[in-house]
Coordinates of C-alpha atoms in Angstrom, one line a residue:
M19 CA 5.7 -28.2 21.6
R20 CA 5.6 -25.7 24.4
N21 CA 2.4 -23.9 25.4
S22 CA 3.8 -20.6 24.0
D23 CA 3.9 -22.2 20.6
Y24 CA 0.1 -22.4 20.7
Y25 CA -0.7 -19.2 22.5
L26 CA 1.5 -16.9 20.4
P27 CA -0.4 -17.6 17.2
S28 CA -3.7 -17.4 19.1
V29 CA -2.8 -13.9 20.3
L30 CA -1.9 -12.7 16.8
L31 CA -5.2 -14.1 15.5
A32 CA -7.1 -12.5 18.3
I33 CA -5.6 -9.1 17.5
A34 CA -6.7 -9.5 13.9
L35 CA -10.2 -10.5 15.0
A36 CA -10.4 -7.5 17.3
A37 CA -9.3 -5.2 14.4
R38 CA -12.0 -6.6 12.2
L39 CA -14.9 -6.3 14.8
P40 CA -16.0 -2.8 13.6
A41 CA -16.4 -4.2 10.1
L42 CA -18.6 -7.0 11.6
R43 CA -20.8 -4.4 13.3
R44 CA -21.3 -2.4 10.1
G45 CA -21.8 -5.4 7.7
W46 CA -23.0 -8.3 9.8
R47 CA -25.6 -9.0 7.1
D48 CA -22.9 -9.8 4.6
P49 CA -22.1 -13.5 4.6
L50 CA -18.6 -12.8 3.4
V51 CA -17.9 -10.6 6.4
R52 CA -19.4 -13.1 8.8
S53 CA -17.3 -15.9 7.3
V54 CA -14.1 -13.9 7.7
H55 CA -14.8 -13.3 11.4
F56 CA -15.9 -16.8 12.1
L57 CA -12.7 -18.1 10.4
L58 CA -10.6 -15.9 12.7
F59 CA -12.6 -17.0 15.7
T60 CA -12.3 -20.8 15.0
A61 CA -8.6 -20.4 14.2
T62 CA -7.9 -18.6 17.5
S63 CA -10.0 -21.2 19.4
C64 CA -8.1 -24.1 17.9
F65 CA -4.8 -22.8 19.0
V66 CA -6.0 -22.0 22.5
L67 CA -7.8 -25.3 23.0
A68 CA -5.0 -27.4 21.6
A69 CA -2.4 -26.1 24.0
P70 CA -1.5 -28.8 26.6
A71 CA -2.1 -26.4 29.5
T72 CA -5.6 -25.7 28.2
I73 CA -6.3 -29.4 27.7
A74 CA -5.3 -30.2 31.2
L75 CA -7.5 -27.3 32.5
I76 CA -10.6 -28.5 30.6
N77 CA -10.1 -32.1 31.8
G78 CA -9.7 -31.0 35.3
L79 CA -12.7 -28.7 35.3
T80 CA -15.0 -31.3 33.8
G81 CA -13.6 -34.2 35.7
T82 CA -13.6 -36.3 32.5
P83 CA -10.2 -37.5 31.1
N84 CA -9.6 -36.4 27.5
I85 CA -12.9 -34.5 27.2
A86 CA -10.9 -31.7 25.5
A87 CA -10.0 -34.0 22.5
P88 CA -13.4 -34.0 20.8
L89 CA -13.8 -30.3 21.6
V90 CA -10.6 -29.5 19.7
Y91 CA -11.6 -31.8 16.9
C92 CA -15.0 -30.0 16.5
F93 CA -13.4 -26.6 16.3
L94 CA -10.8 -27.9 13.8
C95 CA -13.6 -29.2 11.6
A96 CA -15.5 -25.9 12.0
F97 CA -12.3 -24.1 10.8
S98 CA -12.1 -26.4 7.8
C99 CA -15.7 -25.8 6.9
T100 CA -15.3 -22.1 7.3
C101 CA -12.4 -22.1 4.9
L102 CA -14.5 -23.9 2.2
V103 CA -17.5 -21.5 2.8
L104 CA -15.3 -18.4 2.6
I105 CA -13.7 -19.6 -0.6
A106 CA -17.1 -20.1 -2.1
Y107 CA -18.3 -16.6 -1.1
W108 CA -15.0 -15.1 -2.1
R109 CA -15.0 -16.5 -5.6
G110 CA -18.6 -15.5 -6.2
G111 CA -20.8 -16.6 -9.0
P112 CA -24.6 -17.0 -9.3
P113 CA -26.2 -16.5 -5.9
E114 CA -28.2 -19.7 -6.1
R115 CA -25.1 -21.7 -6.9
V116 CA -23.0 -20.1 -4.2
R117 CA -25.8 -20.6 -1.7
R118 CA -26.2 -24.3 -2.7
V119 CA -22.5 -25.0 -2.4
T120 CA -22.1 -23.3 1.0
R121 CA -25.1 -25.1 2.4
G122 CA -23.7 -28.4 1.2
W123 CA -20.4 -27.8 2.9
I124 CA -22.1 -26.7 6.1
A125 CA -24.4 -29.7 6.2
A126 CA -21.5 -32.1 5.6
Y127 CA -19.2 -30.7 8.2
G128 CA -22.1 -30.1 10.6
T129 CA -22.8 -33.9 10.5
V130 CA -19.1 -34.6 11.2
I131 CA -19.1 -32.3 14.2
A132 CA -22.3 -33.9 15.5
V133 CA -20.8 -37.4 15.2
L134 CA -17.5 -36.7 16.9
P135 CA -18.9 -36.4 20.5
V136 CA -21.1 -39.4 20.0
L137 CA -18.0 -41.6 19.0
F138 CA -16.1 -40.2 22.0
V139 CA -18.9 -41.2 24.4
L140 CA -19.1 -44.7 22.9
G141 CA -15.4 -45.2 23.3
E142 CA -13.3 -45.5 26.4
A143 CA -10.4 -43.2 27.2
P144 CA -9.6 -43.5 30.9
V145 CA -5.9 -42.5 30.6
E146 CA -5.4 -38.8 30.1
R147 CA -3.1 -38.0 27.2
L148 CA -2.2 -34.4 26.6
R149 CA 0.0 -34.7 23.5
D150 CA -0.3 -38.2 22.0
F151 CA -4.1 -38.9 22.2
D152 CA -4.3 -39.8 18.5
T153 CA -1.6 -42.5 18.5
Y154 CA -2.2 -43.8 22.0
Y155 CA -5.9 -44.6 21.3
A156 CA -5.3 -45.6 17.6
H157 CA -6.5 -49.1 18.3
T158 CA -9.5 -48.3 20.7
P159 CA -12.9 -48.9 19.1
F160 CA -15.0 -45.8 18.4
L161 CA -12.1 -43.5 19.3
R162 CA -10.2 -44.8 16.4
E163 CA -13.1 -43.9 14.1
M164 CA -13.4 -40.5 15.7
I165 CA -9.7 -39.7 15.1
V166 CA -9.8 -40.9 11.5
L167 CA -13.1 -39.1 10.8
Y168 CA -11.8 -35.7 11.9
L169 CA -8.5 -36.2 10.1
L170 CA -10.2 -37.1 6.9
A171 CA -12.5 -34.1 7.1
H172 CA -9.6 -31.8 7.7
T173 CA -7.5 -33.3 5.0
V174 CA -10.3 -33.1 2.4
A175 CA -10.9 -29.5 3.2
A176 CA -7.2 -28.7 2.9
A177 CA -6.8 -30.5 -0.4
V178 CA -9.9 -28.9 -2.0
T179 CA -9.1 -25.4 -0.9
T180 CA -5.4 -25.8 -2.0
L181 CA -6.5 -26.8 -5.4
M182 CA -9.2 -24.1 -5.7
C183 CA -6.8 -21.3 -4.6
L184 CA -4.0 -22.6 -6.9
L185 CA -6.3 -22.5 -9.9
W186 CA -7.8 -19.2 -9.0
A187 CA -4.4 -17.5 -8.4
R188 CA -3.6 -17.8 -12.1
A189 CA -6.6 -15.7 -13.1
V190 CA -6.1 -12.8 -10.7
G191 CA -3.5 -10.3 -9.8
Q192 CA -2.2 -7.8 -7.3
W193 CA -3.1 -8.4 -3.6
L194 CA -5.7 -11.0 -4.4
R195 CA -3.0 -13.2 -5.9
V196 CA -0.7 -12.6 -2.9
G197 CA -3.5 -13.7 -0.6
L198 CA -4.2 -16.8 -2.6
C199 CA -0.6 -17.7 -2.7
L200 CA -0.5 -17.4 1.1
L201 CA -3.7 -19.5 1.3
V202 CA -2.1 -22.2 -0.9
A203 CA 0.9 -22.3 1.5
G204 CA -1.4 -22.4 4.6
F205 CA -3.6 -25.1 3.2
F206 CA -0.6 -27.1 2.2
F207 CA 0.6 -26.9 5.8
N208 CA -2.8 -28.1 6.9
L209 CA -2.7 -30.9 4.3
S210 CA 0.7 -31.9 5.6
F211 CA -0.7 -31.9 9.2
G212 CA -3.4 -34.4 8.2
V213 CA -0.9 -36.6 6.3
A214 CA 1.5 -36.6 9.2
K215 CA -1.2 -37.6 11.6
L216 CA -2.6 -40.3 9.4
T217 CA 0.9 -41.7 8.7
A218 CA 1.7 -41.9 12.4
I219 CA -1.7 -43.7 13.1
S220 CA -1.1 -46.1 10.1
A221 CA 2.3 -46.9 11.6
R222 CA 0.7 -47.8 14.9
W223 CA -1.8 -50.0 13.0
A224 CA 1.2 -51.7 11.3
G225 CA 3.0 -52.3 14.6
G226 CA 5.5 -49.4 14.2
N227 CA 6.2 -46.3 16.2
W228 CA 6.2 -43.1 14.3
D229 CA 4.7 -41.0 17.0
V230 CA 7.1 -38.2 16.4
L231 CA 5.1 -37.2 13.4
S232 CA 2.0 -36.8 15.5
T233 CA 3.5 -35.2 18.6
T234 CA 6.2 -33.0 17.1
A235 CA 5.9 -32.5 13.3
A236 CA 2.1 -32.2 13.1
P237 CA 1.6 -29.4 15.7
L238 CA 4.3 -27.3 14.0
L239 CA 2.6 -27.8 10.7
A240 CA -0.8 -26.9 12.2
S241 CA 0.6 -23.8 13.8
A242 CA 2.2 -22.6 10.5
G243 CA -0.8 -23.5 8.5
G244 CA -3.4 -21.8 10.7
L245 CA -1.4 -18.6 11.0
T246 CA -0.6 -18.5 7.2
T247 CA -4.2 -19.2 6.3
A248 CA -5.6 -16.5 8.5
I249 CA -3.1 -14.0 7.0
G250 CA -3.9 -15.1 3.5
F251 CA -7.6 -14.3 4.1
L252 CA -6.8 -10.9 5.6
V253 CA -4.3 -9.7 3.0
P254 CA -6.7 -9.1 0.1
L255 CA -9.1 -7.4 2.5
L256 CA -6.7 -5.2 4.5
A257 CA -3.8 -4.7 2.1
P258 CA -5.6 -2.4 -0.4
R259 CA -6.8 -0.2 2.4
F260 CA -3.4 0.0 3.9
T261 CA -1.9 0.8 0.5
A262 CA -4.4 3.5 -0.1
A263 CA -3.8 5.0 3.3
L264 CA -0.1 4.9 2.8
Q265 CA -0.4 6.5 -0.6
A266 CA -2.7 9.2 0.8
G267 CA -0.2 9.8 3.6
L268 CA 2.7 10.2 1.2
T269 CA 0.7 12.5 -1.1
Y270 CA -0.4 14.5 2.0
T271 CA 3.3 15.0 2.9
R272 CA 4.3 15.9 -0.6
L273 CA 1.7 18.7 -0.7
G274 CA 3.2 20.2 2.5
A275 CA 5.4 22.7 0.7
L276 CA 2.6 24.1 -1.5
W277 CA 0.4 24.2 1.6
H278 CA 2.8 26.3 3.6
W279 CA 3.5 28.6 0.7
L280 CA -0.2 29.3 0.1
S281 CA -0.7 29.8 3.9
R282 CA 1.2 33.1 3.7
A283 CA -1.8 35.4 3.7
Q284 CA -1.7 39.1 3.1
P285 CA -1.2 41.0 6.3
G286 CA -4.3 42.7 7.5
A287 CA -6.6 40.5 5.3
E288 CA -9.1 38.1 6.7
V289 CA -7.6 34.6 6.6
P290 CA -10.1 31.9 5.6
R291 CA -10.9 29.6 8.5
R292 CA -9.2 26.2 8.0
P293 CA -11.1 23.1 9.0
R294 CA -9.7 21.5 12.1
I295 CA -9.0 17.8 11.7
P296 CA -8.6 15.5 14.8
W297 CA -5.3 13.6 15.1
W298 CA -7.1 10.2 14.7
A299 CA -8.5 11.2 11.3
A300 CA -7.8 8.9 8.3
P301 CA -5.1 9.9 5.9
E302 CA -7.6 10.0 3.1
L303 CA -9.6 12.7 5.0
R304 CA -6.5 14.7 5.7
L305 CA -5.5 14.6 2.1
T306 CA -8.9 15.6 0.9
V307 CA -9.0 18.6 3.2
R308 CA -5.5 19.7 2.3
E309 CA -6.2 19.4 -1.4
T310 CA -9.5 21.4 -1.1
V311 CA -7.8 24.2 0.8
I312 CA -4.9 24.3 -1.7
H313 CA -7.4 24.6 -4.6
D314 CA -9.3 27.4 -2.7
E315 CA -6.1 29.3 -2.1
L316 CA -5.1 29.0 -5.8
L317 CA -8.5 30.4 -6.8
R318 CA -7.9 33.4 -4.5
L319 CA -4.4 33.8 -6.0
Q320 CA -5.5 34.0 -9.6
P321 CA -5.7 37.9 -9.8
Y322 CA -2.0 38.0 -8.8
L323 CA -0.7 35.6 -11.4
D324 CA 1.5 36.9 -14.1
D325 CA 2.3 34.8 -17.2
R326 CA 5.4 37.0 -17.9
V327 CA 7.0 35.6 -14.7
R328 CA 6.3 32.1 -15.9
R329 CA 7.9 32.8 -19.3
R330 CA 11.1 34.3 -17.8
A331 CA 11.4 31.4 -15.2
Y332 CA 10.9 28.9 -18.0
A333 CA 13.6 30.5 -20.2
S334 CA 16.0 30.7 -17.3
A335 CA 15.5 27.0 -16.4
V336 CA 16.1 25.9 -20.0
V337 CA 19.3 28.0 -20.1
G338 CA 20.3 26.2 -16.9
Y339 CA 20.1 22.7 -18.7
A340 CA 16.7 21.8 -17.2
P341 CA 14.6 19.4 -19.3
R342 CA 11.7 21.1 -21.1
R343 CA 9.0 19.4 -19.1
Y344 CA 10.8 20.3 -15.8
A345 CA 11.3 23.9 -17.0
K346 CA 7.6 24.3 -17.7
A347 CA 6.9 23.2 -14.1
V348 CA 9.5 25.6 -12.8
G349 CA 7.8 28.4 -14.7
V350 CA 4.4 27.7 -13.1
A351 CA 5.9 27.3 -9.6
A352 CA 7.8 30.6 -9.9
M353 CA 4.6 32.3 -11.0
V354 CA 2.7 30.9 -8.0
V355 CA 5.4 31.9 -5.6
T356 CA 5.7 35.4 -7.0
A357 CA 1.9 35.8 -6.8
V358 CA 2.0 34.7 -3.1
E359 CA 4.7 37.3 -2.4
A360 CA 2.8 40.0 -4.3
R361 CA -0.4 39.3 -2.3
R362 CA 1.5 39.3 0.9
D363 CA 3.3 42.6 0.1
G364 CA -0.1 44.2 -0.6
Q365 CA 0.4 44.8 -4.3
P366 CA -2.7 45.5 -6.4
P367 CA -4.1 42.5 -8.2
G368 CA -4.0 42.4 -12.0
E369 CA -7.4 40.8 -12.4
G370 CA -8.7 41.0 -15.9
S371 CA -5.3 41.8 -17.5
D372 CA -3.8 39.6 -20.3
P373 CA -0.9 38.4 -18.2
A374 CA -3.2 37.3 -15.4
Q375 CA -5.6 35.5 -17.7
A376 CA -2.7 33.8 -19.4
G377 CA -1.3 32.8 -16.1
V378 CA -4.6 31.3 -15.0
H379 CA -4.7 29.2 -18.2
A380 CA -1.1 28.1 -17.7
L381 CA -1.8 27.1 -14.1
T382 CA -5.0 25.2 -15.1
A383 CA -3.1 23.3 -17.7
A384 CA -0.3 22.4 -15.3
L385 CA -2.8 21.1 -12.7
S386 CA -5.1 19.3 -15.2
P387 CA -3.9 15.7 -14.5
G388 CA -5.6 16.0 -11.1
R389 CA -3.7 15.3 -8.0
E390 CA -0.4 14.6 -9.8
G391 CA -0.2 18.2 -11.0
L392 CA -0.5 19.5 -7.4
V393 CA 2.2 17.1 -6.2
R394 CA 4.5 18.1 -9.0
L395 CA 4.0 21.8 -8.3
S396 CA 4.6 21.3 -4.5
Q397 CA 7.8 19.2 -5.0
I398 CA 9.3 21.7 -7.5
L399 CA 8.9 24.6 -5.1
R400 CA 12.2 23.6 -3.5
S401 CA 14.1 23.6 -6.8
P402 CA 17.0 26.0 -7.1
Y403 CA 15.6 27.1 -10.5
V404 CA 12.5 28.4 -8.7
T405 CA 14.5 30.1 -6.0
D406 CA 16.7 31.8 -8.7
A407 CA 13.7 32.9 -10.7
V408 CA 11.9 34.3 -7.7
R409 CA 15.1 36.2 -6.6
K410 CA 15.4 37.7 -10.1
E411 CA 11.8 38.8 -10.0
A412 CA 12.3 40.4 -6.6
A413 CA 15.3 42.2 -7.9
G414 CA 13.3 43.7 -10.8
S415 CA 13.9 41.8 -14.0
A416 CA 13.2 43.2 -17.4
D417 CA 10.1 42.7 -19.4
P418 CA 9.7 39.3 -20.9
P419 CA 10.6 38.7 -24.6
S420 CA 7.9 38.3 -27.0
D421 CA 7.0 35.1 -28.9
G422 CA 9.2 36.1 -31.8
E423 CA 12.3 36.7 -29.8
D424 CA 15.0 34.2 -29.0
R425 CA 16.9 33.8 -25.8
A426 CA 20.3 32.9 -24.3
Q427 CA 22.5 33.5 -27.4
P428 CA 26.2 33.3 -26.6
A429 CA 28.3 36.4 -26.5
G430 CA 31.8 36.8 -28.0
D431 CA 33.7 36.4 -24.8
G432 CA 32.3 33.0 -24.1
T433 CA 29.6 34.0 -21.6
V434 CA 25.9 33.7 -22.0
P435 CA 23.8 36.8 -21.1
R436 CA 20.7 36.5 -19.1
R437 CA 18.5 37.5 -22.0
A438 CA 19.5 38.3 -25.5
T439 CA 17.1 39.6 -28.2
V440 CA 17.5 38.0 -31.6
R441 CA 15.4 38.8 -34.6
P442 CA 13.3 36.0 -36.1
G443 CA 15.0 34.2 -38.9
P444 CA 17.8 31.7 -39.5
V445 CA 20.1 31.3 -36.6
P446 CA 23.7 32.1 -37.6
A447 CA 26.4 29.6 -37.0
P448 CA 28.6 30.1 -33.9
T449 CA 31.7 32.2 -34.6
H450 CA 33.7 31.4 -31.5
E451 CA 35.0 28.2 -30.0
Y452 CA 34.3 27.9 -26.4
A453 CA 37.1 26.7 -24.2
P454 CA 36.2 23.7 -22.1
T455 CA 35.8 24.0 -18.3
V456 CA 38.2 21.7 -16.5
I457 CA 37.6 20.7 -12.9
G458 CA 39.8 18.0 -11.6
R459 CA 40.0 15.3 -14.3
W460 CA 36.6 16.1 -15.7
T461 CA 36.2 18.2 -18.8
C462 CA 32.9 19.9 -19.8
R463 CA 32.8 20.6 -23.5
A464 CA 29.4 22.2 -23.3
R465 CA 29.0 26.0 -23.3
C466 CA 28.4 26.3 -19.5
R467 CA 27.6 29.7 -18.0
Q468 CA 28.6 28.6 -14.5
R469 CA 31.2 26.4 -12.8
I470 CA 30.3 22.7 -12.4
T471 CA 31.5 19.9 -10.2
W472 CA 32.5 16.4 -11.3
M473 CA 29.1 15.0 -10.1
S474 CA 27.0 17.6 -11.9
Y475 CA 29.0 16.9 -15.1
G476 CA 28.5 13.1 -14.8
V477 CA 24.8 13.4 -14.0
R478 CA 23.7 16.5 -15.9
C479 CA 26.1 17.4 -18.7
A480 CA 26.8 13.9 -19.8
V481 CA 23.1 13.0 -20.2
Q482 CA 21.3 16.2 -21.0
P483 CA 21.5 17.9 -24.4
C484 CA 23.1 21.3 -24.2
A485 CA 20.4 24.0 -23.8
L486 CA 22.7 26.7 -25.1
E487 CA 23.0 25.4 -28.6
D488 CA 22.3 28.0 -31.3
R489 CA 18.5 27.3 -31.6
P490 CA 15.4 29.2 -30.4
I491 CA 14.0 28.5 -27.0
D492 CA 10.3 28.0 -26.9
P493 CA 8.6 30.6 -24.7
V494 CA 5.8 28.1 -23.8

């Protein structure tokens, strides 16, 4: 492998470590936080120290051939121990049991790390080997034991963690399961690294030459395993925060239309001072401030609300083939937009009147699901139904029909009036057959009050029930 194959994963891991340093400063007393940072540190150190260029540099600086070998092996064992400790803290349980398990792993691998330099000192390695130290000294006393010891420690840790993560992944979901699946893949690569190394050494003991497994396949497996393992530990910790930030950013953007509409203050009135947010602020903070300002502006807008506007906009949307739930949102949005225009034009508020109180109740009911109501109201402001309703109100529409009146009854010439008053009681059967509207090869057999295109027929008329059937329209 080239030096870049070692340094590139180390750079990525170092970036992840740097990104996690603020969390270490805030929660350095938490053993889970310390374990995550030590895992990233040991993984980065393993890749840096295992590069042939780094090995040659360490050997040259110390003047001792192959002195970098036990150093790399110690960091590799420390990485394996950190994986086991982090899994124990991550899985949780009784504190005494977790503490006992982690201390056992630390004691075992600490002993291995202490023995490795001793075996290297007892052995003889006069010939510098940058890439095939394991197979070249497979028959050398003490060095042979050192190589087998670190490989066994690494393989045991990889096997145990793979089994633990595989069993645990079945009992969890969401991002934790994704992280555990990545850990299973990473530890499997680490397990394959140990198997490849032990196979090459066993072949040397049997008189064969399978050094390609140790010099080519094993480094690739170690690179993939270390990087995948580090990502697997980071995903459950960072992915929920990233998802929450992304969701907050999307919601912040979706509330933009309502924000701009409510920002249209009355000329000459004192505009409330808006909080200034720095550009580096978190999306959650931006969303909280925008949501708070929107609620404040809606409270100031309550005296100008008129439930009659909402009823007329709702009836118009239903006549235009809008679903009932969508039509209700259109009515509330048209009422809010009309109130904004009334406040901006300096019209006197109707505070205390029945239409204003009914409008406040309707707006409160529409925004009751929390943030979803605000988002729905903001998105529907761009609807053509809202634009049409506001334009009619600006042109001076008639008074709204009462609860006992019906709407949108067809006339004799095949057209539908804007508002038709029908006495309560049984609805008479239609007395006129409406001619279908033909556009191209599409035929609309519904009683349409306006021209349609082939796309609107396929999407709207074919799937929506006709809103102009001879039945009353709810004024709610």
